[in-house]
PDB file of C-alpha atoms in Angstrom:
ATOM      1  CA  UNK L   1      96.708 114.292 132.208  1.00 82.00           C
ATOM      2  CA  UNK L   2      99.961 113.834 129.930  1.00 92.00           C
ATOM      3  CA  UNK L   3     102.864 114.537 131.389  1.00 97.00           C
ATOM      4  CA  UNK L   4     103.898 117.831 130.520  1.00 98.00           C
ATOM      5  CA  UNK L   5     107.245 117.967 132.001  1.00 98.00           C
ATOM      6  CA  UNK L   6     108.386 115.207 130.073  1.00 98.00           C
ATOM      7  CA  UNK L   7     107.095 116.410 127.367  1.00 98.00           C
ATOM      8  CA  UNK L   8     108.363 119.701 127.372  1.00 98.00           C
ATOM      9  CA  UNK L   9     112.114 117.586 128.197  1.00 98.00           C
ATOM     10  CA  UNK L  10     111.398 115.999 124.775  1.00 98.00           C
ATOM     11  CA  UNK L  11     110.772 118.626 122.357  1.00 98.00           C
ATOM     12  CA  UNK L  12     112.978 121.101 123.817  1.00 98.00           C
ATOM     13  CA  UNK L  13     116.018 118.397 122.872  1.00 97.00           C
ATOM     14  CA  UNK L  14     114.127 117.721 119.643  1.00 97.00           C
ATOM     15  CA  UNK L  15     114.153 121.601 118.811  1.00 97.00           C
ATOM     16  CA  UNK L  16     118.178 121.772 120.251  1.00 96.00           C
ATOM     17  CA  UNK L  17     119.464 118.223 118.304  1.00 94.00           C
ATOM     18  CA  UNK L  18     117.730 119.446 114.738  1.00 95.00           C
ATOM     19  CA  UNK L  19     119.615 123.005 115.156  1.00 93.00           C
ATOM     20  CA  UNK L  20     122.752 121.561 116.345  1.00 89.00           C
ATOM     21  CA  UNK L  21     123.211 118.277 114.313  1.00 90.00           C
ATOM     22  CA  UNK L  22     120.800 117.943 111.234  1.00 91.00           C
ATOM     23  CA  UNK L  23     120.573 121.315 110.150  1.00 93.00           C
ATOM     24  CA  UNK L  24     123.463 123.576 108.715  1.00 90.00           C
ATOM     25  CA  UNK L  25     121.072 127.114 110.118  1.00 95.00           C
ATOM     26  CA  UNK L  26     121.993 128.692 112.908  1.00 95.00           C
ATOM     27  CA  UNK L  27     118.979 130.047 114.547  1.00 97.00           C
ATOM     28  CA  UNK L  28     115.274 129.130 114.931  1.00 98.00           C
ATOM     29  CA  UNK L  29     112.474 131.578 113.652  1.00 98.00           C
ATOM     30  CA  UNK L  30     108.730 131.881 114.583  1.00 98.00           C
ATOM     31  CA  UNK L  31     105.635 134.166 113.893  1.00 98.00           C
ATOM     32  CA  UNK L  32     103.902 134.901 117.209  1.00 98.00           C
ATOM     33  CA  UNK L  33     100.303 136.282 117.094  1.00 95.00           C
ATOM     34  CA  UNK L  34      99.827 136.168 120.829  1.00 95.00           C
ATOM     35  CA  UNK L  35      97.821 133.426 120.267  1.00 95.00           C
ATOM     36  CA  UNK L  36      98.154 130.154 122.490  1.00 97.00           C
ATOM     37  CA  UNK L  37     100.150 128.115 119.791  1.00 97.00           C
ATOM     38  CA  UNK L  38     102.437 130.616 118.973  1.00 97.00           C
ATOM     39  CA  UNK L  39     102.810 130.763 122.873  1.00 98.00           C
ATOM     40  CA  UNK L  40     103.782 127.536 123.777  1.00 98.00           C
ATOM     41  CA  UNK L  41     106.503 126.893 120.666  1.00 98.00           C
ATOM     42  CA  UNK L  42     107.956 130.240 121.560  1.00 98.00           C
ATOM     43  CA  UNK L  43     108.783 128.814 125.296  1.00 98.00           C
ATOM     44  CA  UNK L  44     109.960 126.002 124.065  1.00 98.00           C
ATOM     45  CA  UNK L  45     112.296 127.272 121.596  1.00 98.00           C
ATOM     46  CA  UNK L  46     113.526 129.966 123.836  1.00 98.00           C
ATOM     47  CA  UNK L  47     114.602 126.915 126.113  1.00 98.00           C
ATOM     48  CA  UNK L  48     115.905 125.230 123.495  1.00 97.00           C
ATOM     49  CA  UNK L  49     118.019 128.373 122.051  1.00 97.00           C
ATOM     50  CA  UNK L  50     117.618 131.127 124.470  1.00 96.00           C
ATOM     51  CA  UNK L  51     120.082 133.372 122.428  1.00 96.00           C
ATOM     52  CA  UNK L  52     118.868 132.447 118.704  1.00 97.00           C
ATOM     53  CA  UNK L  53     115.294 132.249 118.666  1.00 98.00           C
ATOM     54  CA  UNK L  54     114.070 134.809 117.140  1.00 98.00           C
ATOM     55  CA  UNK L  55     110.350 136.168 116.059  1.00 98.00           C
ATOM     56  CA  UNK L  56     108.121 138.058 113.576  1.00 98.00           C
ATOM     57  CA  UNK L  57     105.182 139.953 114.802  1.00 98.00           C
ATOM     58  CA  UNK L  58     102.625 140.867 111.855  1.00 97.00           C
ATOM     59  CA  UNK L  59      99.627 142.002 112.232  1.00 96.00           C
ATOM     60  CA  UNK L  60      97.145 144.108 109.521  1.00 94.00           C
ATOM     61  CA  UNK L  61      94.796 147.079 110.720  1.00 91.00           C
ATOM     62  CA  UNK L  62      91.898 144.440 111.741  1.00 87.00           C
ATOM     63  CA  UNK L  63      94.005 142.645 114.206  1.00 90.00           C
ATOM     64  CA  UNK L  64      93.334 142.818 118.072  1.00 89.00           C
ATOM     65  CA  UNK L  65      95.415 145.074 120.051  1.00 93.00           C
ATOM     66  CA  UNK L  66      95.066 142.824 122.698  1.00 93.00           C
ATOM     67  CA  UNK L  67      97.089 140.066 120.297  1.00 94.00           C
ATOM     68  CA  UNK L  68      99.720 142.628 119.535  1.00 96.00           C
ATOM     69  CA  UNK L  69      99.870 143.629 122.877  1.00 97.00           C
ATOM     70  CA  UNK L  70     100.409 139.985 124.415  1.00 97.00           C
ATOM     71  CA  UNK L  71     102.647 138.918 121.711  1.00 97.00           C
ATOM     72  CA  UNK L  72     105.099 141.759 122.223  1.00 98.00           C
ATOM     73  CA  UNK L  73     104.761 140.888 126.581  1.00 97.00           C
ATOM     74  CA  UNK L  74     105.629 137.210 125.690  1.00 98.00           C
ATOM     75  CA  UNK L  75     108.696 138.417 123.147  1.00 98.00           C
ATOM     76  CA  UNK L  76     110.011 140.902 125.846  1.00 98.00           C
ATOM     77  CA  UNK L  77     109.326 137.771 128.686  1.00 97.00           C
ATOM     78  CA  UNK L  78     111.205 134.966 126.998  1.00 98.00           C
ATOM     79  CA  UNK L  79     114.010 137.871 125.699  1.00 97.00           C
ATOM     80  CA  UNK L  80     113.376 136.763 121.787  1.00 97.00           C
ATOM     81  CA  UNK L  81     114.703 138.833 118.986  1.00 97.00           C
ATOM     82  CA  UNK L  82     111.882 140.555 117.257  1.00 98.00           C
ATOM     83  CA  UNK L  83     110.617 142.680 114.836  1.00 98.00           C
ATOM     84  CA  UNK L  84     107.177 143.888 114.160  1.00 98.00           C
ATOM     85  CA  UNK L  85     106.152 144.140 110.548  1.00 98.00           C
ATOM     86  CA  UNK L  86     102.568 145.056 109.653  1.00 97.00           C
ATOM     87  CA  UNK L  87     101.680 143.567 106.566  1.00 97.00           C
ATOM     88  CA  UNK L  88      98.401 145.570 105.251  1.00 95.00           C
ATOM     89  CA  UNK L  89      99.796 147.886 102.506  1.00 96.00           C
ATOM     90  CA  UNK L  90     100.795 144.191 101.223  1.00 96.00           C
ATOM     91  CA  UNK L  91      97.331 143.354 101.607  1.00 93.00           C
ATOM     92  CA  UNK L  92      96.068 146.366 100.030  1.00 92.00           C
ATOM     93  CA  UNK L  93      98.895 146.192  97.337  1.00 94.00           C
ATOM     94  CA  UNK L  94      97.354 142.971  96.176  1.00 91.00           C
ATOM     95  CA  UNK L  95      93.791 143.766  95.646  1.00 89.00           C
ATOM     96  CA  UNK L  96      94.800 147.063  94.182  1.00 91.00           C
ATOM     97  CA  UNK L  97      96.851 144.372  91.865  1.00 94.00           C
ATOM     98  CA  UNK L  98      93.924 142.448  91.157  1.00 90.00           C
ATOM     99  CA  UNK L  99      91.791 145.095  90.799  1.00 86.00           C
ATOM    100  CA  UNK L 100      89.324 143.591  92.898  1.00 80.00           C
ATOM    101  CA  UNK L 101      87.623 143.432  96.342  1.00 82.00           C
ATOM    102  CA  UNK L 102      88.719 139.920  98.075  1.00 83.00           C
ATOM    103  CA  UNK L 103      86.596 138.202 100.934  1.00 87.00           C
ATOM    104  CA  UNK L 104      87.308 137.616 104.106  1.00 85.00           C
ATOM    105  CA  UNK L 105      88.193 134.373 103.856  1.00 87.00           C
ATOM    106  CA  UNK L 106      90.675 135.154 100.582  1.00 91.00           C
ATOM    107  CA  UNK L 107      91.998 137.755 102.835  1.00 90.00           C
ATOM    108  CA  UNK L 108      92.254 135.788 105.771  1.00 90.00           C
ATOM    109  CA  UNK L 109      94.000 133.002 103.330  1.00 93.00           C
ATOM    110  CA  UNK L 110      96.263 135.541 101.938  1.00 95.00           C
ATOM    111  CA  UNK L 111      97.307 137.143 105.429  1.00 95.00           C
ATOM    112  CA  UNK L 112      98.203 133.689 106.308  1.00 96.00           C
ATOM    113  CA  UNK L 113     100.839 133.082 102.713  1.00 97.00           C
ATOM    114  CA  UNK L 114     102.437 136.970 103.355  1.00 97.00           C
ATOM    115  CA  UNK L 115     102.999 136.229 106.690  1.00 98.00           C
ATOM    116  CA  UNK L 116     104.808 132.850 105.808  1.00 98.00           C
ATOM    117  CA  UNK L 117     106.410 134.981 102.922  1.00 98.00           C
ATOM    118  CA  UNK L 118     107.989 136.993 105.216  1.00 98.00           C
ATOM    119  CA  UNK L 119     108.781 134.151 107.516  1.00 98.00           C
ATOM    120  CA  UNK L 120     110.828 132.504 105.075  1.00 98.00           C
ATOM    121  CA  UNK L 121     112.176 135.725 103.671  1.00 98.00           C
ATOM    122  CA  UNK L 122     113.685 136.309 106.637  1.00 98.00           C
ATOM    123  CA  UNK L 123     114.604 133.268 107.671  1.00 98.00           C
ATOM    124  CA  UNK L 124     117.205 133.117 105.001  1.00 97.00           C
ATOM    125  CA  UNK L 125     118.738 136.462 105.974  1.00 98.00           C
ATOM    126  CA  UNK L 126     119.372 135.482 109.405  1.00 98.00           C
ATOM    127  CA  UNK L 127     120.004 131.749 108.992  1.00 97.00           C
ATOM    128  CA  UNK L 128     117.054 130.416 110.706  1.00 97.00           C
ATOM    129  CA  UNK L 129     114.279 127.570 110.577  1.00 97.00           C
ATOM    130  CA  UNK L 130     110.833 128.354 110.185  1.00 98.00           C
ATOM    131  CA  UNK L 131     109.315 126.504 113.274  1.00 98.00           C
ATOM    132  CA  UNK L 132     105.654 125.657 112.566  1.00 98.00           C
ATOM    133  CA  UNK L 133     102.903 126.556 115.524  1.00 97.00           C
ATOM    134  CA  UNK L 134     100.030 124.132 114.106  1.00 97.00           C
ATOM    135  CA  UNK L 135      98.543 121.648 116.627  1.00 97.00           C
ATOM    136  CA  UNK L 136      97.109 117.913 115.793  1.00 97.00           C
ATOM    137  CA  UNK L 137      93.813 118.886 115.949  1.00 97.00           C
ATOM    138  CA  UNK L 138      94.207 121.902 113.575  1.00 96.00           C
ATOM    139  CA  UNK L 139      96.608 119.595 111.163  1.00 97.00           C
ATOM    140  CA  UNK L 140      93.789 117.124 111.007  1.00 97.00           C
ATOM    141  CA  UNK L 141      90.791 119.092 110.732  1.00 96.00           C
ATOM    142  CA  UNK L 142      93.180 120.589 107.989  1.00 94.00           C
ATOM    143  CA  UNK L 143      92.247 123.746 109.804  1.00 94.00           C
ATOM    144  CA  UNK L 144      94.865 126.326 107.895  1.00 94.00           C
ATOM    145  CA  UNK L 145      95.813 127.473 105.383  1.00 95.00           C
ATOM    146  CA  UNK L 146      97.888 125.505 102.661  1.00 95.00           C
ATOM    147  CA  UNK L 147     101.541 126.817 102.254  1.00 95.00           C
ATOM    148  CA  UNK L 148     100.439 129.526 104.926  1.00 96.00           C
ATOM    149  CA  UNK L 149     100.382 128.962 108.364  1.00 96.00           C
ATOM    150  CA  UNK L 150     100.431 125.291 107.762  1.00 96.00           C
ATOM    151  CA  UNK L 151     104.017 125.683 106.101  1.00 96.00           C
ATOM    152  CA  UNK L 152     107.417 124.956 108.411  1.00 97.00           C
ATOM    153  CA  UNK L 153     110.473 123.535 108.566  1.00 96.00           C
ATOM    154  CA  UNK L 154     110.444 121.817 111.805  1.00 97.00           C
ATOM    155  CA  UNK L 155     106.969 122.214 113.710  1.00 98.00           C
ATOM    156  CA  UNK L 156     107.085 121.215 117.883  1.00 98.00           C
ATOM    157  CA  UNK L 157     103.418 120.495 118.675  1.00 98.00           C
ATOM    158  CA  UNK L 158     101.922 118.844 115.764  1.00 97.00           C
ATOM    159  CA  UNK L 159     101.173 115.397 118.286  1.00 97.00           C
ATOM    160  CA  UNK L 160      99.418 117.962 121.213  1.00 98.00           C
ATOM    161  CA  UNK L 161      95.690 118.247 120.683  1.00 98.00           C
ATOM    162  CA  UNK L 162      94.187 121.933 121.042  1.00 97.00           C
ATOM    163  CA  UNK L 163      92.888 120.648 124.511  1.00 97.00           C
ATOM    164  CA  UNK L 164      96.233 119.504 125.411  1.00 98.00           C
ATOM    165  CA  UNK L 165      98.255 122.756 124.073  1.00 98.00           C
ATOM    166  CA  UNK L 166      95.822 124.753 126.882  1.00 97.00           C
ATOM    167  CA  UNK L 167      96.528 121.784 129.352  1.00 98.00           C
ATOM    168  CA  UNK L 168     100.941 122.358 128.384  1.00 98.00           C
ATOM    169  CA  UNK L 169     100.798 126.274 128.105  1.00 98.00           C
ATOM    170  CA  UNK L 170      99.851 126.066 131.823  1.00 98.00           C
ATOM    171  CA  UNK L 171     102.812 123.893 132.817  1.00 98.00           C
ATOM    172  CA  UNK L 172     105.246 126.116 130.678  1.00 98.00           C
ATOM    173  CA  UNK L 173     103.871 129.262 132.599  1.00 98.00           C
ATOM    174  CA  UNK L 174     102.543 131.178 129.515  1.00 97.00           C
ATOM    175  CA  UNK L 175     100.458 134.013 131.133  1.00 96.00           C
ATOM    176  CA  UNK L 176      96.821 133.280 131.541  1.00 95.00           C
ATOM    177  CA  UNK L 177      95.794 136.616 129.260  1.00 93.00           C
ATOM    178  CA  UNK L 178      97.230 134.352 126.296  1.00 96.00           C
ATOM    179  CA  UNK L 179      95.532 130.608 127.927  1.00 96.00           C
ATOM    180  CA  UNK L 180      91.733 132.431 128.763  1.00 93.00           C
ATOM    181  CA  UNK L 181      91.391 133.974 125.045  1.00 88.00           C
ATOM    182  CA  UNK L 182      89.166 132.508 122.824  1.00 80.00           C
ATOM    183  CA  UNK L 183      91.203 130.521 120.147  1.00 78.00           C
ATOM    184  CA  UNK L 184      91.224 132.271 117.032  1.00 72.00           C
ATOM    185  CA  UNK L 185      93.930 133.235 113.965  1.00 69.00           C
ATOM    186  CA  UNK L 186      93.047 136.564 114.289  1.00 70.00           C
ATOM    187  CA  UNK L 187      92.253 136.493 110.309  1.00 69.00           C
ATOM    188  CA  UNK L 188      89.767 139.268 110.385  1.00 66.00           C
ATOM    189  CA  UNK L 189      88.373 140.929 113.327  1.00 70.00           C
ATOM    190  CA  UNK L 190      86.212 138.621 115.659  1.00 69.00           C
ATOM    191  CA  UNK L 191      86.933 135.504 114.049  1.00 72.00           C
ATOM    192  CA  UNK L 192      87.119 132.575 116.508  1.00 78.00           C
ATOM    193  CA  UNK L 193      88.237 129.296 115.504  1.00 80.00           C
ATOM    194  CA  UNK L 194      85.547 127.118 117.227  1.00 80.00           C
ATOM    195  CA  UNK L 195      83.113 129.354 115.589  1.00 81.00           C
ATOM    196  CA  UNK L 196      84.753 128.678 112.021  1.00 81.00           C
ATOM    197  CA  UNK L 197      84.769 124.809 113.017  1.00 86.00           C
ATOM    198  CA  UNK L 198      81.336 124.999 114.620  1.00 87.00           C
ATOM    199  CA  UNK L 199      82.365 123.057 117.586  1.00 88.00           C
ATOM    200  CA  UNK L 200      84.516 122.983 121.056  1.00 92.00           C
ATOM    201  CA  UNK L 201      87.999 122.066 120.623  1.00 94.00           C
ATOM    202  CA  UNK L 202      86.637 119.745 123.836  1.00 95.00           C
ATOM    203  CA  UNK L 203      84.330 117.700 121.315  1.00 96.00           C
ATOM    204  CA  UNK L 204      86.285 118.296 118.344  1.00 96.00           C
ATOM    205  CA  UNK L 205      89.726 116.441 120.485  1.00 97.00           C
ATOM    206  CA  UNK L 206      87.236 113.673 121.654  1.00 97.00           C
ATOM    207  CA  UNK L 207      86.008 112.793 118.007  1.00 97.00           C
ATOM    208  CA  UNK L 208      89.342 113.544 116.948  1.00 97.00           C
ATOM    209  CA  UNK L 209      90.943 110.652 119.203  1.00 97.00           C
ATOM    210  CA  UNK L 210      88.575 108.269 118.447  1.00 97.00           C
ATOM    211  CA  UNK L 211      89.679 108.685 114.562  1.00 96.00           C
ATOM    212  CA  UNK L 212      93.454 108.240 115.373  1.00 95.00           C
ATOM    213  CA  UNK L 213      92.306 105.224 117.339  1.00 94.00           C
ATOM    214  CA  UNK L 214      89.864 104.035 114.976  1.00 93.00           C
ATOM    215  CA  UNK L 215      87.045 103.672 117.549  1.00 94.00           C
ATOM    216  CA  UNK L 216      84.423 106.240 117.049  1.00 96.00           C
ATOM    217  CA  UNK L 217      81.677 104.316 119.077  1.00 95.00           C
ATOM    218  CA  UNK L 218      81.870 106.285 121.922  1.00 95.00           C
ATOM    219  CA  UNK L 219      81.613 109.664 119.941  1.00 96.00           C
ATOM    220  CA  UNK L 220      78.691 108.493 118.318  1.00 96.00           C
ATOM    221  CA  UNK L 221      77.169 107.523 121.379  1.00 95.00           C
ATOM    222  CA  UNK L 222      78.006 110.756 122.930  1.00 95.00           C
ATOM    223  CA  UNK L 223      77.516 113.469 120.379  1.00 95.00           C
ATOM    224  CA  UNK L 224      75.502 111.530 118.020  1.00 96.00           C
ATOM    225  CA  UNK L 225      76.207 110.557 114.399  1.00 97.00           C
ATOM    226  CA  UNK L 226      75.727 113.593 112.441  1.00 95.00           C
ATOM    227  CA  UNK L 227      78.490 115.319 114.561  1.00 95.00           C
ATOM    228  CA  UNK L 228      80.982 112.418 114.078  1.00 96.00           C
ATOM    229  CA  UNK L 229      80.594 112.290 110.667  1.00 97.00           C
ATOM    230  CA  UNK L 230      80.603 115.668 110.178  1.00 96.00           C
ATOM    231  CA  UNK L 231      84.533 116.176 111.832  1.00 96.00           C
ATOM    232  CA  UNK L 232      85.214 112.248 109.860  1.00 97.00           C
ATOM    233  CA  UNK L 233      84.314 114.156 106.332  1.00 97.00           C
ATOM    234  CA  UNK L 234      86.050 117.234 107.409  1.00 96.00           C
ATOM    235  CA  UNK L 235      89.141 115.485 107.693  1.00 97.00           C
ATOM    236  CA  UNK L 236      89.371 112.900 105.360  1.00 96.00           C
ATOM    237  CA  UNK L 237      88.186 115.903 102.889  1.00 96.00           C
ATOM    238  CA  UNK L 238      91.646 118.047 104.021  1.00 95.00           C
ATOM    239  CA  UNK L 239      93.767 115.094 103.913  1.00 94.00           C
ATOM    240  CA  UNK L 240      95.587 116.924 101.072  1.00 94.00           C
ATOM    241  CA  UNK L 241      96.930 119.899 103.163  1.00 94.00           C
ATOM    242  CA  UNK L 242      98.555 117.061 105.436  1.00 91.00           C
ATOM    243  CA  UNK L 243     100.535 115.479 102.741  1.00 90.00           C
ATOM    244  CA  UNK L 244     103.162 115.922 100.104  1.00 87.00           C
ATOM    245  CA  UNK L 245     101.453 117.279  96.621  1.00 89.00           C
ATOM    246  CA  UNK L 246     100.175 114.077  94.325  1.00 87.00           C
ATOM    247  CA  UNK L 247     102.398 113.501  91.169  1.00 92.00           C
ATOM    248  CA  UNK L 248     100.155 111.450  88.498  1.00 94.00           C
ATOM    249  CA  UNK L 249     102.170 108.343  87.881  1.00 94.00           C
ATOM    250  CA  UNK L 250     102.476 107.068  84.053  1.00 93.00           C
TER     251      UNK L 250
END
């Protein structure tokens, strides 16, 4: 096991020097879905800036009282400022625009860009950074949602595997309600991220490693090739949501 308190010693000062010395805002700004992600950057930016951290809360009609409910507990517990803003006459706004229906997954895409909208709308009214809440393995699986949740300014736990945020929300003292959930966006009701994926985040972070280290063997020999090449194509195909947008050169 990492060490956590280290860790948490690290990006607390990394959150605290970026405010205080290479940024010109004032205060640091987060969307919390009472999710484990959100979780774990709220402590830490509460420690960092217990007085200007400050948080969004925006669900639609499908999302899980049981989010709402643990995201306001954790805003009240760390003493953020926060404001609740639920975002589905937006939603409903733009298919009425479009004059169509949209998907799930359109929906779930679009719920993820207003809530960022928002983020960064307020943001400028209160002189904040937008601190980003995706974690290594979601960043490589590309698991998000382009200039959505997968936009920031500054983001604290985009090294920590999805096995290792559980393994850190522990040692920060997030409340087990928010650790023993099932991981999911809450993009529509039910949805569950290892579902989406079709895998655990267990043998998704294994497969995962062995990428970064360039030594699948063990994968293969433990999950079998199909799998490995599977999560290999799935990130190598998102590579694009990782990077700056490609300029043609001429």
């Amino acid at each position: 096991m990492k060490d956590y308190e280290s860790i948490k010693k690290i990006l607390v000062e990394f959150l605290k020097n970026y405010i205080t010395k290479k940024s010109k805002s004032k205060n640091l700004l987060i969307g919390v879905s009472g999710g484990i992600d959100s979780a774990v950057v709220a402590t830490l930016c509460a420690a960092a800036m217990p007085k200007n951290t400050h948080a969004l809360i925006m669900p639609t009609n499908a999302s899980s009282t049981k989010n709402i409910d643990d995201a306001l507990n954790l805003c009240k517990k760390l003493g953020l400022n926060f404001k609740i803003l639920n975002i589905q006459a937006i939603l409903d706004a733009f298919g009425d625009s479009i004059g169509e229906d949209i998907d799930k997954l359109r929906k779930g895409n679009l719920s993820a860009r207003v809530r960022m909208s928002l983020l960064y709308d307020y943001s400028a009214s209160i002189n904040a950074l937008v601190v980003g809440t995706s974690n290594k393995s979601e960043l490589m699986l590309g698991y998000g949602t382009i200039f959505g949740d997968l936009a920031c300014a500054i983001n604290p736990i985009g090294e920590l595997y999805k096995t290792e945020i559980f393994e850190f929300a522990k040692h920060l003292g997030v409340d087990e309600n928010i650790i023993n959930k099932a991981p999911s966006a809450d993009l529509w009701e039910g949805q569950s991220d290892e579902d989406d994926i079709g895998y655990t985040y267990e043998t998704i972070d294994e497969i995962l490693k062995g990428i970064a280290g360039g030594n699948l063997g063990a994968s293969v020999d433990k999950f079998g090739q199909d799998t490995v090449d599977e999560i290999v194509k799935r990130v190598e195909s998102n590579k694009f949501k990782r990077q700056m947008p490609l300029i043609a050169k001429i």
